[in-house]
PDB file of C-alpha atoms in Angstrom:
ATOM      1  CA  MET W 191     152.292  26.603-151.795  1.00  0.00           C
ATOM      2  CA  ARG W 192     154.149  24.409-153.948  1.00  0.00           C
ATOM      3  CA  ASP W 193     157.803  26.771-153.292  1.00  0.00           C
ATOM      4  CA  ALA W 194     156.733  26.505-149.388  1.00  0.00           C
ATOM      5  CA  ALA W 195     156.946  22.795-149.270  1.00  0.00           C
ATOM      6  CA  HIS W 196     159.583  22.351-150.896  1.00  0.00           C
ATOM      7  CA  ASN W 197     161.861  24.650-148.664  1.00  0.00           C
ATOM      8  CA  ILE W 198     160.561  23.283-145.740  1.00  0.00           C
ATOM      9  CA  LEU W 199     161.309  19.875-147.317  1.00  0.00           C
ATOM     10  CA  TYR W 200     164.651  20.924-147.978  1.00  0.00           C
ATOM     11  CA  SER W 201     165.802  22.316-144.980  1.00  0.00           C
ATOM     12  CA  LEU W 202     163.961  19.518-143.418  1.00  0.00           C
ATOM     13  CA  ALA W 203     166.636  17.085-144.740  1.00  0.00           C
ATOM     14  CA  ASN W 204     170.076  18.772-144.937  1.00  0.00           C
ATOM     15  CA  SER W 205     169.613  19.638-140.559  1.00  0.00           C
ATOM     16  CA  ASN W 206     170.379  17.471-138.084  1.00  0.00           C
ATOM     17  CA  ALA W 207     166.930  15.889-137.743  1.00  0.00           C
ATOM     18  CA  MET W 208     168.206  13.733-140.800  1.00  0.00           C
ATOM     19  CA  ASP W 209     171.568  12.310-138.901  1.00  0.00           C
ATOM     20  CA  GLU W 210     170.808   9.404-137.855  1.00  0.00           C
ATOM     21  CA  ARG W 211     174.458   9.013-136.408  1.00  0.00           C
ATOM     22  CA  ASN W 212     173.558  11.229-133.549  1.00  0.00           C
ATOM     23  CA  PHE W 213     170.102  10.010-132.752  1.00  0.00           C
ATOM     24  CA  LYS W 214     169.387   8.931-129.642  1.00  0.00           C
ATOM     25  CA  MET W 215     165.895   7.482-128.797  1.00  0.00           C
ATOM     26  CA  PRO W 216     164.622   8.355-124.978  1.00  0.00           C
ATOM     27  CA  GLY W 217     163.947   6.081-122.319  1.00  0.00           C
ATOM     28  CA  TRP W 218     160.564   6.175-122.647  1.00  0.00           C
ATOM     29  CA  VAL W 219     160.265   4.521-126.186  1.00  0.00           C
ATOM     30  CA  LYS W 220     162.299   1.861-125.356  1.00  0.00           C
ATOM     31  CA  GLY W 221     160.502   0.658-122.717  1.00  0.00           C
ATOM     32  CA  VAL W 222     157.320   0.962-124.545  1.00  0.00           C
ATOM     33  CA  ILE W 223     158.474  -1.341-127.305  1.00  0.00           C
ATOM     34  CA  ALA W 224     159.922  -4.076-124.819  1.00  0.00           C
ATOM     35  CA  ALA W 225     156.430  -4.066-122.910  1.00  0.00           C
ATOM     36  CA  ASP W 226     155.378  -3.983-126.934  1.00  0.00           C
ATOM     37  CA  VAL W 227     158.129  -7.305-127.128  1.00  0.00           C
ATOM     38  CA  ILE W 228     157.347  -9.064-123.992  1.00  0.00           C
ATOM     39  CA  ILE W 229     153.299  -8.581-124.420  1.00  0.00           C
ATOM     40  CA  VAL W 230     153.253  -9.968-128.041  1.00  0.00           C
ATOM     41  CA  LEU W 231     155.349 -13.570-126.501  1.00  0.00           C
ATOM     42  CA  LEU W 232     153.016 -13.663-123.770  1.00  0.00           C
ATOM     43  CA  LEU W 233     150.281 -14.352-126.219  1.00  0.00           C
ATOM     44  CA  GLY W 234     152.250 -16.093-128.713  1.00  0.00           C
ATOM     45  CA  LEU W 235     152.948 -18.614-125.456  1.00  0.00           C
ATOM     46  CA  TRP W 236     149.195 -17.904-124.921  1.00  0.00           C
ATOM     47  CA  GLU W 237     148.219 -19.482-127.939  1.00  0.00           C
ATOM     48  CA  VAL W 238     150.854 -22.272-128.337  1.00  0.00           C
ATOM     49  CA  LEU W 239     149.457 -23.695-124.704  1.00  0.00           C
ATOM     50  CA  THR W 240     145.478 -23.402-125.750  1.00  0.00           C
ATOM     51  CA  ILE W 241     146.059 -25.390-128.540  1.00  0.00           C
ATOM     52  CA  ARG W 242     147.601 -27.945-126.447  1.00  0.00           C
ATOM     53  CA  SER W 243     145.547 -27.946-124.604  1.00  0.00           C
ATOM     54  CA  TYR W 244     142.302 -28.204-126.591  1.00  0.00           C
ATOM     55  CA  ARG W 245     144.567 -31.260-128.535  1.00  0.00           C
ATOM     56  CA  LYS W 246     144.891 -33.463-125.607  1.00  0.00           C
ATOM     57  CA  LYS W 247     140.229 -32.887-124.465  1.00  0.00           C
ATOM     58  CA  ASN W 248     139.676 -34.335-128.005  1.00  0.00           C
ATOM     59  CA  LYS W 249     141.256 -37.035-127.854  1.00  0.00           C
TER      60      LYS W 249
END
């Protein structure tokens, strides 16, 4: 079992799967990352506006 795992990991490490220079990210992955970033930014803005509104009401 150990030799089988070693052989599989050795062949993967020395194959093109580990070559980062020729790696191209699919378009849908870029879209998901962009959507995540936009959602996080909007949630941060919403939090800032909510805190400002709360502070104005309590003055």
